[in-house]
Amino acid sequence: MRSNPGTCAVWPAVAPVLPVHGGAGRIVAGELDAARVAAASRGLHASLMAGMAVLRDGGSALDAVVAAVAILEDDEQFNAGRGAVLTVGGGVEHDAAVADGATRRAGAVTCVNGVRNPVRAARAVMDRTPHVLLSGDGALELARREGLELAPTGWFVTARRQKQLATLQRGCRVESEMTGGTVGAVAVDVEGHLAAATSTGGSAGQLAGRIGDTPLLGAGTWADDRSCAVSATGDGEAFILSVFAHEVDALVRLAGLDLGAACDRALQEVSARRGTGGCIGVRPDGTVAMPFTSPGMFRGWIDAAGNPRVGMFAGDLCQ
Ligand code: ASP
């Protein structure tokens, strides 16, 4: 399957750079109602502004992607933090990861319920523990110890996601407006360092304890200053089996492919496993790629003139 180009361009030597995504899925023009389009656009816009404010102040790519993702976690339009999808039993299980291209360090949490911004817990794993991935109660305990903001289950569960779960349990197809929603950001800072962050509630109606690609470093999230930063979204199992984000990195770093070609090639591996989805990626020179094989992917970027731009469907290009 050929991927939609989404966006692939080299910005004319403008650093910093920060594309974000709000998930891939059956996001089809004409099926999404105007209110949903407007709400998702507002969220992506706010995320871009938050991340770019960090970068324009000379902050690190790592701080910027965490700031951008935290905004989307708080926005119930997206499948992360508040408003994330529910497990088959109606439970809340959040996954998140951060990766720092400068140090090639990373941190992640999985199956966590109770941390308002799981991406901040992932950052705490990286910064404050010798570990890379913490799950469930251990991740919650770390967040509490580090003074991160906690929230009760009811704060995360929205009527929209309860309706989605009920629809799935009746064996019906969920509407376009309920698909997509995992969030992510990648960035290049003024020093040319890269970072990536991804956060999700997983896939709607998943078994309790299921872990997708998002918190698995090298699958859904990766950053290495020698090549690229990548945040993925889509059918997590196919992305895990493709070791997707590291595949993109290896194709750039070892095989010498340009970023767009590397993402396309890695998405072919996902397609070969009957998965669809997409990713956002950046290189230290400001190259950006946002391809996807799903019908659409919520995505936002700052264009060469410094203006925030948002795309959802296959035809929405940046140039
Ligand atoms: N990749 C995520 C997961 O499998 C879901 C998504 O991106 O929509 O958990």
mmCIF file of C-alpha atoms and ligand atoms in Angstrom:
data_model
loop_
_atom_site.group_PDB
_atom_site.id
_atom_site.type_symbol
_atom_site.label_atom_id
_atom_site.label_comp_id
_atom_site.label_asym_id
_atom_site.label_seq_id
_atom_site.Cartn_x
_atom_site.Cartn_y
_atom_site.Cartn_z
ATOM 1 C CA MET A 1 0.000 0.000 0.000
ATOM 2 C CA ARG A 2 1.370 3.429 -0.895
ATOM 3 C CA SER A 3 1.291 5.970 1.890
ATOM 4 C CA ASN A 4 -0.247 9.403 1.594
ATOM 5 C CA PRO A 5 2.512 11.974 1.446
ATOM 6 C CA GLY A 6 0.836 13.986 4.227
ATOM 7 C CA THR A 7 3.736 16.333 4.406
ATOM 8 C CA CYS A 8 7.359 15.916 3.415
ATOM 9 C CA ALA A 9 9.473 18.974 2.979
ATOM 10 C CA VAL A 10 12.777 20.551 3.904
ATOM 11 C CA TRP A 11 12.138 23.864 5.607
ATOM 12 C CA PRO A 12 14.646 26.506 4.450
ATOM 13 C CA ALA A 13 17.083 26.367 7.341
ATOM 14 C CA VAL A 14 14.531 27.349 9.952
ATOM 15 C CA ALA A 15 15.080 25.815 13.325
ATOM 16 C CA PRO A 16 13.345 25.032 15.547
ATOM 17 C CA VAL A 17 10.789 22.616 14.111
ATOM 18 C CA LEU A 18 7.912 20.874 15.879
ATOM 19 C CA PRO A 19 5.256 18.811 14.094
ATOM 20 C CA VAL A 20 2.562 17.145 16.206
ATOM 21 C CA HIS A 21 -0.024 14.448 15.525
ATOM 22 C CA GLY A 22 -3.394 13.628 17.018
ATOM 23 C CA GLY A 23 -3.687 10.079 15.744
ATOM 24 C CA ALA A 24 -4.311 8.183 12.528
ATOM 25 C CA GLY A 25 -7.473 6.307 11.647
ATOM 26 C CA ARG A 26 -10.644 6.267 9.602
ATOM 27 C CA ILE A 27 -10.633 10.054 9.494
ATOM 28 C CA VAL A 28 -12.600 10.711 6.330
ATOM 29 C CA ALA A 29 -13.487 14.068 4.778
ATOM 30 C CA GLY A 30 -17.261 14.444 4.773
ATOM 31 C CA GLU A 31 -17.727 11.994 7.662
ATOM 32 C CA LEU A 32 -16.274 14.223 10.365
ATOM 33 C CA ASP A 33 -18.735 16.838 11.527
ATOM 34 C CA ALA A 34 -17.658 20.461 11.534
ATOM 35 C CA ALA A 35 -17.641 20.723 15.325
ATOM 36 C CA ARG A 36 -15.242 17.793 15.630
ATOM 37 C CA VAL A 37 -12.960 19.206 12.921
ATOM 38 C CA ALA A 38 -12.922 22.584 14.675
ATOM 39 C CA ALA A 39 -12.293 21.090 18.123
ATOM 40 C CA ALA A 40 -9.447 18.861 16.917
ATOM 41 C CA SER A 41 -7.928 21.803 15.023
ATOM 42 C CA ARG A 42 -8.036 23.974 18.131
ATOM 43 C CA GLY A 43 -6.306 21.239 20.138
ATOM 44 C CA LEU A 44 -3.551 20.727 17.593
ATOM 45 C CA HIS A 45 -3.081 24.478 17.342
ATOM 46 C CA ALA A 46 -2.756 24.840 21.125
ATOM 47 C CA SER A 47 -0.271 21.980 21.224
ATOM 48 C CA LEU A 48 1.862 23.567 18.491
ATOM 49 C CA MET A 49 1.849 26.897 20.297
ATOM 50 C CA ALA A 50 2.880 25.309 23.600
ATOM 51 C CA GLY A 51 5.733 23.341 22.041
ATOM 52 C CA MET A 52 6.969 26.195 19.881
ATOM 53 C CA ALA A 53 6.939 28.608 22.837
ATOM 54 C CA VAL A 54 9.444 26.335 24.569
ATOM 55 C CA LEU A 55 11.643 26.090 21.475
ATOM 56 C CA ARG A 56 11.528 29.816 20.679
ATOM 57 C CA ASP A 57 12.663 30.537 24.242
ATOM 58 C CA GLY A 58 15.709 28.384 23.549
ATOM 59 C CA GLY A 59 14.274 25.391 25.435
ATOM 60 C CA SER A 60 15.192 21.816 24.610
ATOM 61 C CA ALA A 61 13.437 19.595 22.093
ATOM 62 C CA LEU A 62 12.663 17.275 24.998
ATOM 63 C CA ASP A 63 10.903 19.984 27.019
ATOM 64 C CA ALA A 64 9.027 21.068 23.883
ATOM 65 C CA VAL A 65 7.612 17.650 22.977
ATOM 66 C CA VAL A 66 6.501 17.054 26.570
ATOM 67 C CA ALA A 67 4.747 20.449 26.649
ATOM 68 C CA ALA A 68 3.056 19.810 23.284
ATOM 69 C CA VAL A 69 1.864 16.312 24.223
ATOM 70 C CA ALA A 70 0.621 17.359 27.680
ATOM 71 C CA ILE A 71 -1.769 19.842 26.017
ATOM 72 C CA LEU A 72 -3.230 17.068 23.863
ATOM 73 C CA GLU A 73 -3.504 14.722 26.863
ATOM 74 C CA ASP A 74 -5.654 17.314 28.610
ATOM 75 C CA ASP A 75 -7.870 17.706 25.543
ATOM 76 C CA GLU A 76 -10.672 15.154 25.491
ATOM 77 C CA GLN A 77 -10.784 15.210 21.699
ATOM 78 C CA PHE A 78 -7.794 12.904 21.638
ATOM 79 C CA ASN A 79 -7.058 9.351 22.721
ATOM 80 C CA ALA A 80 -4.619 10.199 25.509
ATOM 81 C CA GLY A 81 -4.951 11.357 29.093
ATOM 82 C CA ARG A 82 -8.472 12.716 29.642
ATOM 83 C CA GLY A 83 -10.802 11.312 26.981
ATOM 84 C CA ALA A 84 -8.641 8.306 26.085
ATOM 85 C CA VAL A 85 -10.310 5.095 24.898
ATOM 86 C CA LEU A 86 -11.480 2.482 27.415
ATOM 87 C CA THR A 87 -10.539 -1.162 27.814
ATOM 88 C CA VAL A 88 -13.084 -3.946 27.283
ATOM 89 C CA GLY A 89 -14.096 -3.672 30.943
ATOM 90 C CA GLY A 90 -14.384 0.115 30.810
ATOM 91 C CA GLY A 91 -10.968 0.637 32.420
ATOM 92 C CA VAL A 92 -8.377 3.342 31.887
ATOM 93 C CA GLU A 93 -4.862 2.275 30.840
ATOM 94 C CA HIS A 94 -2.538 4.974 29.597
ATOM 95 C CA ASP A 95 0.777 4.458 27.781
ATOM 96 C CA ALA A 96 3.361 7.168 27.072
ATOM 97 C CA ALA A 97 6.997 7.493 26.069
ATOM 98 C CA VAL A 98 9.663 10.136 25.596
ATOM 99 C CA ALA A 99 12.965 9.784 23.750
ATOM 100 C CA ASP A 100 15.894 12.198 23.814
ATOM 101 C CA GLY A 101 17.991 12.234 20.642
ATOM 102 C CA ALA A 102 20.957 14.004 22.240
ATOM 103 C CA THR A 103 21.586 11.344 24.867
ATOM 104 C CA ARG A 104 19.675 8.454 23.218
ATOM 105 C CA ARG A 105 17.969 7.984 26.571
ATOM 106 C CA ALA A 106 14.276 7.302 26.909
ATOM 107 C CA GLY A 107 11.527 6.679 29.426
ATOM 108 C CA ALA A 108 8.054 5.207 29.242
ATOM 109 C CA VAL A 109 5.026 4.165 31.278
ATOM 110 C CA THR A 110 2.382 1.605 30.457
ATOM 111 C CA CYS A 111 -1.025 0.561 31.851
ATOM 112 C CA VAL A 112 -1.094 3.540 34.180
ATOM 113 C CA ASN A 113 -4.298 5.025 35.578
ATOM 114 C CA GLY A 114 -4.239 8.133 37.713
ATOM 115 C CA VAL A 115 -1.507 10.379 36.327
ATOM 116 C CA ARG A 116 -3.026 13.453 34.699
ATOM 117 C CA ASN A 117 -0.218 13.685 32.128
ATOM 118 C CA PRO A 118 1.309 10.263 31.476
ATOM 119 C CA VAL A 119 3.964 11.892 29.274
ATOM 120 C CA ARG A 120 5.348 13.620 32.373
ATOM 121 C CA ALA A 121 5.522 10.253 34.141
ATOM 122 C CA ALA A 122 7.453 8.861 31.164
ATOM 123 C CA ARG A 123 9.860 11.790 31.474
ATOM 124 C CA ALA A 124 10.236 11.048 35.196
ATOM 125 C CA VAL A 125 11.149 7.429 34.426
ATOM 126 C CA MET A 126 13.914 8.705 32.150
ATOM 127 C CA ASP A 127 15.158 11.473 34.416
ATOM 128 C CA ARG A 128 14.625 10.037 37.877
ATOM 129 C CA THR A 129 15.101 6.270 37.675
ATOM 130 C CA PRO A 130 17.678 3.855 36.251
ATOM 131 C CA HIS A 131 14.831 2.202 34.286
ATOM 132 C CA VAL A 132 13.289 2.703 30.853
ATOM 133 C CA LEU A 133 9.724 1.382 31.246
ATOM 134 C CA LEU A 134 7.509 1.290 34.347
ATOM 135 C CA SER A 135 4.002 -0.174 34.472
ATOM 136 C CA GLY A 136 0.803 0.292 36.454
ATOM 137 C CA ASP A 137 1.104 0.936 40.166
ATOM 138 C CA GLY A 138 4.869 1.365 39.982
ATOM 139 C CA ALA A 139 4.488 4.164 37.459
ATOM 140 C CA LEU A 140 1.748 5.748 39.562
ATOM 141 C CA GLU A 141 3.918 5.548 42.662
ATOM 142 C CA LEU A 142 6.802 7.246 40.848
ATOM 143 C CA ALA A 143 4.484 10.014 39.650
ATOM 144 C CA ARG A 144 3.233 10.549 43.202
ATOM 145 C CA ARG A 145 6.785 10.630 44.563
ATOM 146 C CA GLU A 146 7.843 13.145 41.926
ATOM 147 C CA GLY A 147 4.920 15.421 42.714
ATOM 148 C CA LEU A 148 3.181 15.010 39.357
ATOM 149 C CA GLU A 149 -0.486 15.870 39.216
ATOM 150 C CA LEU A 150 -2.763 12.881 39.834
ATOM 151 C CA ALA A 151 -6.432 12.513 38.852
ATOM 152 C CA PRO A 152 -9.196 10.030 39.724
ATOM 153 C CA THR A 153 -10.453 7.542 37.119
ATOM 154 C CA GLY A 154 -13.636 9.537 36.635
ATOM 155 C CA TRP A 155 -11.646 12.498 35.407
ATOM 156 C CA PHE A 156 -10.289 10.506 32.462
ATOM 157 C CA VAL A 157 -13.540 8.776 31.409
ATOM 158 C CA THR A 158 -15.760 10.745 29.038
ATOM 159 C CA ALA A 159 -19.302 10.058 27.817
ATOM 160 C CA ARG A 160 -17.976 9.945 24.255
ATOM 161 C CA ARG A 161 -15.649 7.040 25.066
ATOM 162 C CA GLN A 162 -18.335 5.192 27.019
ATOM 163 C CA LYS A 163 -20.573 5.475 23.970
ATOM 164 C CA GLN A 164 -17.743 4.242 21.750
ATOM 165 C CA LEU A 165 -17.206 1.192 23.956
ATOM 166 C CA ALA A 166 -20.921 0.400 23.986
ATOM 167 C CA THR A 167 -20.972 0.656 20.177
ATOM 168 C CA LEU A 168 -18.021 -1.731 19.905
ATOM 169 C CA GLN A 169 -19.626 -4.160 22.335
ATOM 170 C CA ARG A 170 -22.737 -4.276 20.152
ATOM 171 C CA GLY A 171 -20.405 -5.346 17.346
ATOM 172 C CA CYS A 172 -21.012 -2.152 15.379
ATOM 173 C CA ARG A 173 -18.430 -0.118 13.480
ATOM 174 C CA VAL A 174 -17.410 3.035 15.336
ATOM 175 C CA GLU A 175 -18.047 6.274 13.570
ATOM 176 C CA SER A 176 -15.271 8.163 11.868
ATOM 177 C CA GLU A 177 -15.378 10.902 14.488
ATOM 178 C CA MET A 178 -14.394 8.432 17.217
ATOM 179 C CA THR A 179 -11.331 6.963 15.552
ATOM 180 C CA GLY A 180 -7.757 8.209 15.751
ATOM 181 C CA GLY A 181 -6.564 10.232 18.649
ATOM 182 C CA THR A 182 -3.220 8.934 19.932
ATOM 183 C CA VAL A 183 -0.997 11.976 20.244
ATOM 184 C CA GLY A 184 2.652 12.696 19.597
ATOM 185 C CA ALA A 185 5.242 15.361 18.914
ATOM 186 C CA VAL A 186 8.749 15.433 17.505
ATOM 187 C CA ALA A 187 11.078 18.401 17.581
ATOM 188 C CA VAL A 188 14.404 19.919 16.595
ATOM 189 C CA ASP A 189 15.641 22.590 18.998
ATOM 190 C CA VAL A 190 17.911 25.558 18.286
ATOM 191 C CA GLU A 191 20.947 23.422 19.038
ATOM 192 C CA GLY A 192 19.872 20.824 16.513
ATOM 193 C CA HIS A 193 18.924 18.207 19.105
ATOM 194 C CA LEU A 194 15.953 15.911 18.526
ATOM 195 C CA ALA A 195 13.235 14.492 20.769
ATOM 196 C CA ALA A 196 10.012 12.515 20.424
ATOM 197 C CA ALA A 197 7.012 11.914 22.698
ATOM 198 C CA THR A 198 3.871 9.800 22.214
ATOM 199 C CA SER A 199 0.861 9.185 24.476
ATOM 200 C CA THR A 200 -2.230 7.015 24.101
ATOM 201 C CA GLY A 201 -5.042 5.118 25.767
ATOM 202 C CA GLY A 202 -4.349 2.240 23.373
ATOM 203 C CA SER A 203 -7.016 0.751 21.156
ATOM 204 C CA ALA A 204 -10.708 1.012 22.061
ATOM 205 C CA GLY A 205 -12.074 -2.107 23.760
ATOM 206 C CA GLN A 206 -8.630 -3.695 24.140
ATOM 207 C CA LEU A 207 -8.085 -6.451 26.696
ATOM 208 C CA ALA A 208 -6.945 -5.227 30.094
ATOM 209 C CA GLY A 209 -3.165 -5.258 30.196
ATOM 210 C CA ARG A 210 -2.692 -4.939 26.449
ATOM 211 C CA ILE A 211 0.345 -2.819 25.571
ATOM 212 C CA GLY A 212 0.653 -1.155 22.172
ATOM 213 C CA ASP A 213 3.576 0.331 20.300
ATOM 214 C CA THR A 214 3.492 3.761 21.971
ATOM 215 C CA PRO A 215 5.530 2.995 25.131
ATOM 216 C CA LEU A 216 7.816 0.477 23.413
ATOM 217 C CA LEU A 217 10.946 2.380 22.490
ATOM 218 C CA GLY A 218 11.876 1.749 18.892
ATOM 219 C CA ALA A 219 8.316 0.721 18.007
ATOM 220 C CA GLY A 220 6.101 3.793 18.474
ATOM 221 C CA THR A 221 8.628 6.315 19.721
ATOM 222 C CA TRP A 222 12.302 6.964 19.035
ATOM 223 C CA ALA A 223 14.885 9.751 18.734
ATOM 224 C CA ASP A 224 18.551 9.753 17.816
ATOM 225 C CA ASP A 225 20.428 12.938 16.882
ATOM 226 C CA ARG A 226 22.423 10.920 14.352
ATOM 227 C CA SER A 227 19.318 10.309 12.256
ATOM 228 C CA CYS A 228 15.769 11.285 13.204
ATOM 229 C CA ALA A 229 12.984 11.501 15.790
ATOM 230 C CA VAL A 230 9.773 9.532 15.168
ATOM 231 C CA SER A 231 6.341 9.299 16.815
ATOM 232 C CA ALA A 232 3.914 6.746 15.362
ATOM 233 C CA THR A 233 0.189 6.093 15.498
ATOM 234 C CA GLY A 234 -1.980 3.299 14.167
ATOM 235 C CA ASP A 235 -2.492 -0.423 14.614
ATOM 236 C CA GLY A 236 -0.071 -0.961 17.463
ATOM 237 C CA GLU A 237 0.549 -4.674 17.026
ATOM 238 C CA ALA A 238 1.708 -4.189 13.417
ATOM 239 C CA PHE A 239 3.947 -1.309 14.478
ATOM 240 C CA ILE A 240 5.472 -3.431 17.251
ATOM 241 C CA LEU A 241 6.150 -6.331 14.889
ATOM 242 C CA SER A 242 7.738 -3.924 12.394
ATOM 243 C CA VAL A 243 9.863 -2.309 15.136
ATOM 244 C CA PHE A 244 8.641 0.718 13.270
ATOM 245 C CA ALA A 245 10.372 3.788 14.692
ATOM 246 C CA HIS A 246 13.740 2.087 14.872
ATOM 247 C CA GLU A 247 13.245 0.791 11.336
ATOM 248 C CA VAL A 248 12.860 4.387 10.158
ATOM 249 C CA ASP A 249 15.973 5.353 12.122
ATOM 250 C CA ALA A 250 17.996 2.467 10.683
ATOM 251 C CA LEU A 251 16.872 3.191 7.117
ATOM 252 C CA VAL A 252 18.020 6.805 7.506
ATOM 253 C CA ARG A 253 21.202 6.191 9.509
ATOM 254 C CA LEU A 254 22.453 2.945 8.029
ATOM 255 C CA ALA A 255 20.850 2.689 4.599
ATOM 256 C CA GLY A 256 21.049 6.416 3.769
ATOM 257 C CA LEU A 257 17.408 6.857 2.773
ATOM 258 C CA ASP A 258 15.856 10.284 3.060
ATOM 259 C CA LEU A 259 13.320 10.611 5.859
ATOM 260 C CA GLY A 260 10.207 10.458 3.674
ATOM 261 C CA ALA A 261 11.415 7.326 1.875
ATOM 262 C CA ALA A 262 12.401 5.692 5.167
ATOM 263 C CA CYS A 263 8.955 6.351 6.677
ATOM 264 C CA ASP A 264 7.254 4.998 3.539
ATOM 265 C CA ARG A 265 9.392 1.860 3.579
ATOM 266 C CA ALA A 266 8.709 1.252 7.265
ATOM 267 C CA LEU A 267 4.975 1.826 6.725
ATOM 268 C CA GLN A 268 5.112 -0.853 4.017
ATOM 269 C CA GLU A 269 6.323 -3.254 6.704
ATOM 270 C CA VAL A 270 3.304 -2.250 8.787
ATOM 271 C CA SER A 271 1.003 -2.768 5.773
ATOM 272 C CA ALA A 272 2.540 -6.216 5.232
ATOM 273 C CA ARG A 273 1.253 -7.061 8.710
ATOM 274 C CA ARG A 274 -2.203 -5.764 7.801
ATOM 275 C CA GLY A 275 -1.750 -2.619 9.848
ATOM 276 C CA THR A 276 -2.420 0.973 8.911
ATOM 277 C CA GLY A 277 -1.352 4.207 10.514
ATOM 278 C CA GLY A 278 1.195 6.928 10.166
ATOM 279 C CA CYS A 279 3.961 8.857 11.820
ATOM 280 C CA ILE A 280 5.626 12.195 12.162
ATOM 281 C CA GLY A 281 9.379 12.455 11.839
ATOM 282 C CA VAL A 282 12.075 15.121 11.823
ATOM 283 C CA ARG A 283 15.770 15.234 11.036
ATOM 284 C CA PRO A 284 18.334 17.614 12.562
ATOM 285 C CA ASP A 285 18.370 19.649 9.324
ATOM 286 C CA GLY A 286 14.664 20.431 9.721
ATOM 287 C CA THR A 287 13.352 17.838 7.275
ATOM 288 C CA VAL A 288 9.799 16.877 8.250
ATOM 289 C CA ALA A 289 7.770 13.843 7.153
ATOM 290 C CA MET A 290 4.145 13.063 8.062
ATOM 291 C CA PRO A 291 3.047 10.099 5.922
ATOM 292 C CA PHE A 292 0.137 7.784 6.684
ATOM 293 C CA THR A 293 -1.571 4.767 5.154
ATOM 294 C CA SER A 294 -4.854 5.262 7.030
ATOM 295 C CA PRO A 295 -7.570 7.408 5.430
ATOM 296 C CA GLY A 296 -6.487 10.346 7.575
ATOM 297 C CA MET A 297 -4.232 11.513 10.355
ATOM 298 C CA PHE A 298 -4.688 14.549 12.593
ATOM 299 C CA ARG A 299 -1.476 16.553 12.301
ATOM 300 C CA GLY A 300 -0.136 20.011 12.845
ATOM 301 C CA TRP A 301 3.037 21.853 11.934
ATOM 302 C CA ILE A 302 4.479 25.340 11.717
ATOM 303 C CA ASP A 303 5.063 26.291 8.087
ATOM 304 C CA ALA A 304 8.123 28.021 6.641
ATOM 305 C CA ALA A 305 6.549 31.433 7.270
ATOM 306 C CA GLY A 306 6.049 30.555 10.950
ATOM 307 C CA ASN A 307 2.296 29.986 10.729
ATOM 308 C CA PRO A 308 0.597 27.049 12.492
ATOM 309 C CA ARG A 309 -1.069 24.672 10.046
ATOM 310 C CA VAL A 310 -3.362 21.716 10.641
ATOM 311 C CA GLY A 311 -4.215 18.769 8.376
ATOM 312 C CA MET A 312 -6.530 15.797 8.776
ATOM 313 C CA PHE A 313 -7.264 14.184 5.446
ATOM 314 C CA ALA A 314 -5.087 12.824 2.677
ATOM 315 C CA GLY A 315 -5.203 15.967 0.565
ATOM 316 C CA ASP A 316 -4.181 18.443 3.242
ATOM 317 C CA LEU A 317 -0.618 19.327 2.294
ATOM 318 C CA CYS A 318 1.568 21.981 3.807
ATOM 319 C CA GLN A 319 2.725 23.627 0.607
HETATM 320 N N1 ASP B 1 -0.783 2.846 18.314
HETATM 321 C C1 ASP B 1 -1.698 2.970 19.404
HETATM 322 C C2 ASP B 1 -1.764 1.641 20.126
HETATM 323 O O1 ASP B 1 -1.772 0.634 19.469
HETATM 324 C C3 ASP B 1 -3.081 3.349 18.981
HETATM 325 C C4 ASP B 1 -3.179 4.456 17.964
HETATM 326 O O2 ASP B 1 -2.189 5.049 17.578
HETATM 327 O O3 ASP B 1 -4.320 4.747 17.538
HETATM 328 O O4 ASP B 1 -1.870 1.606 21.315
#
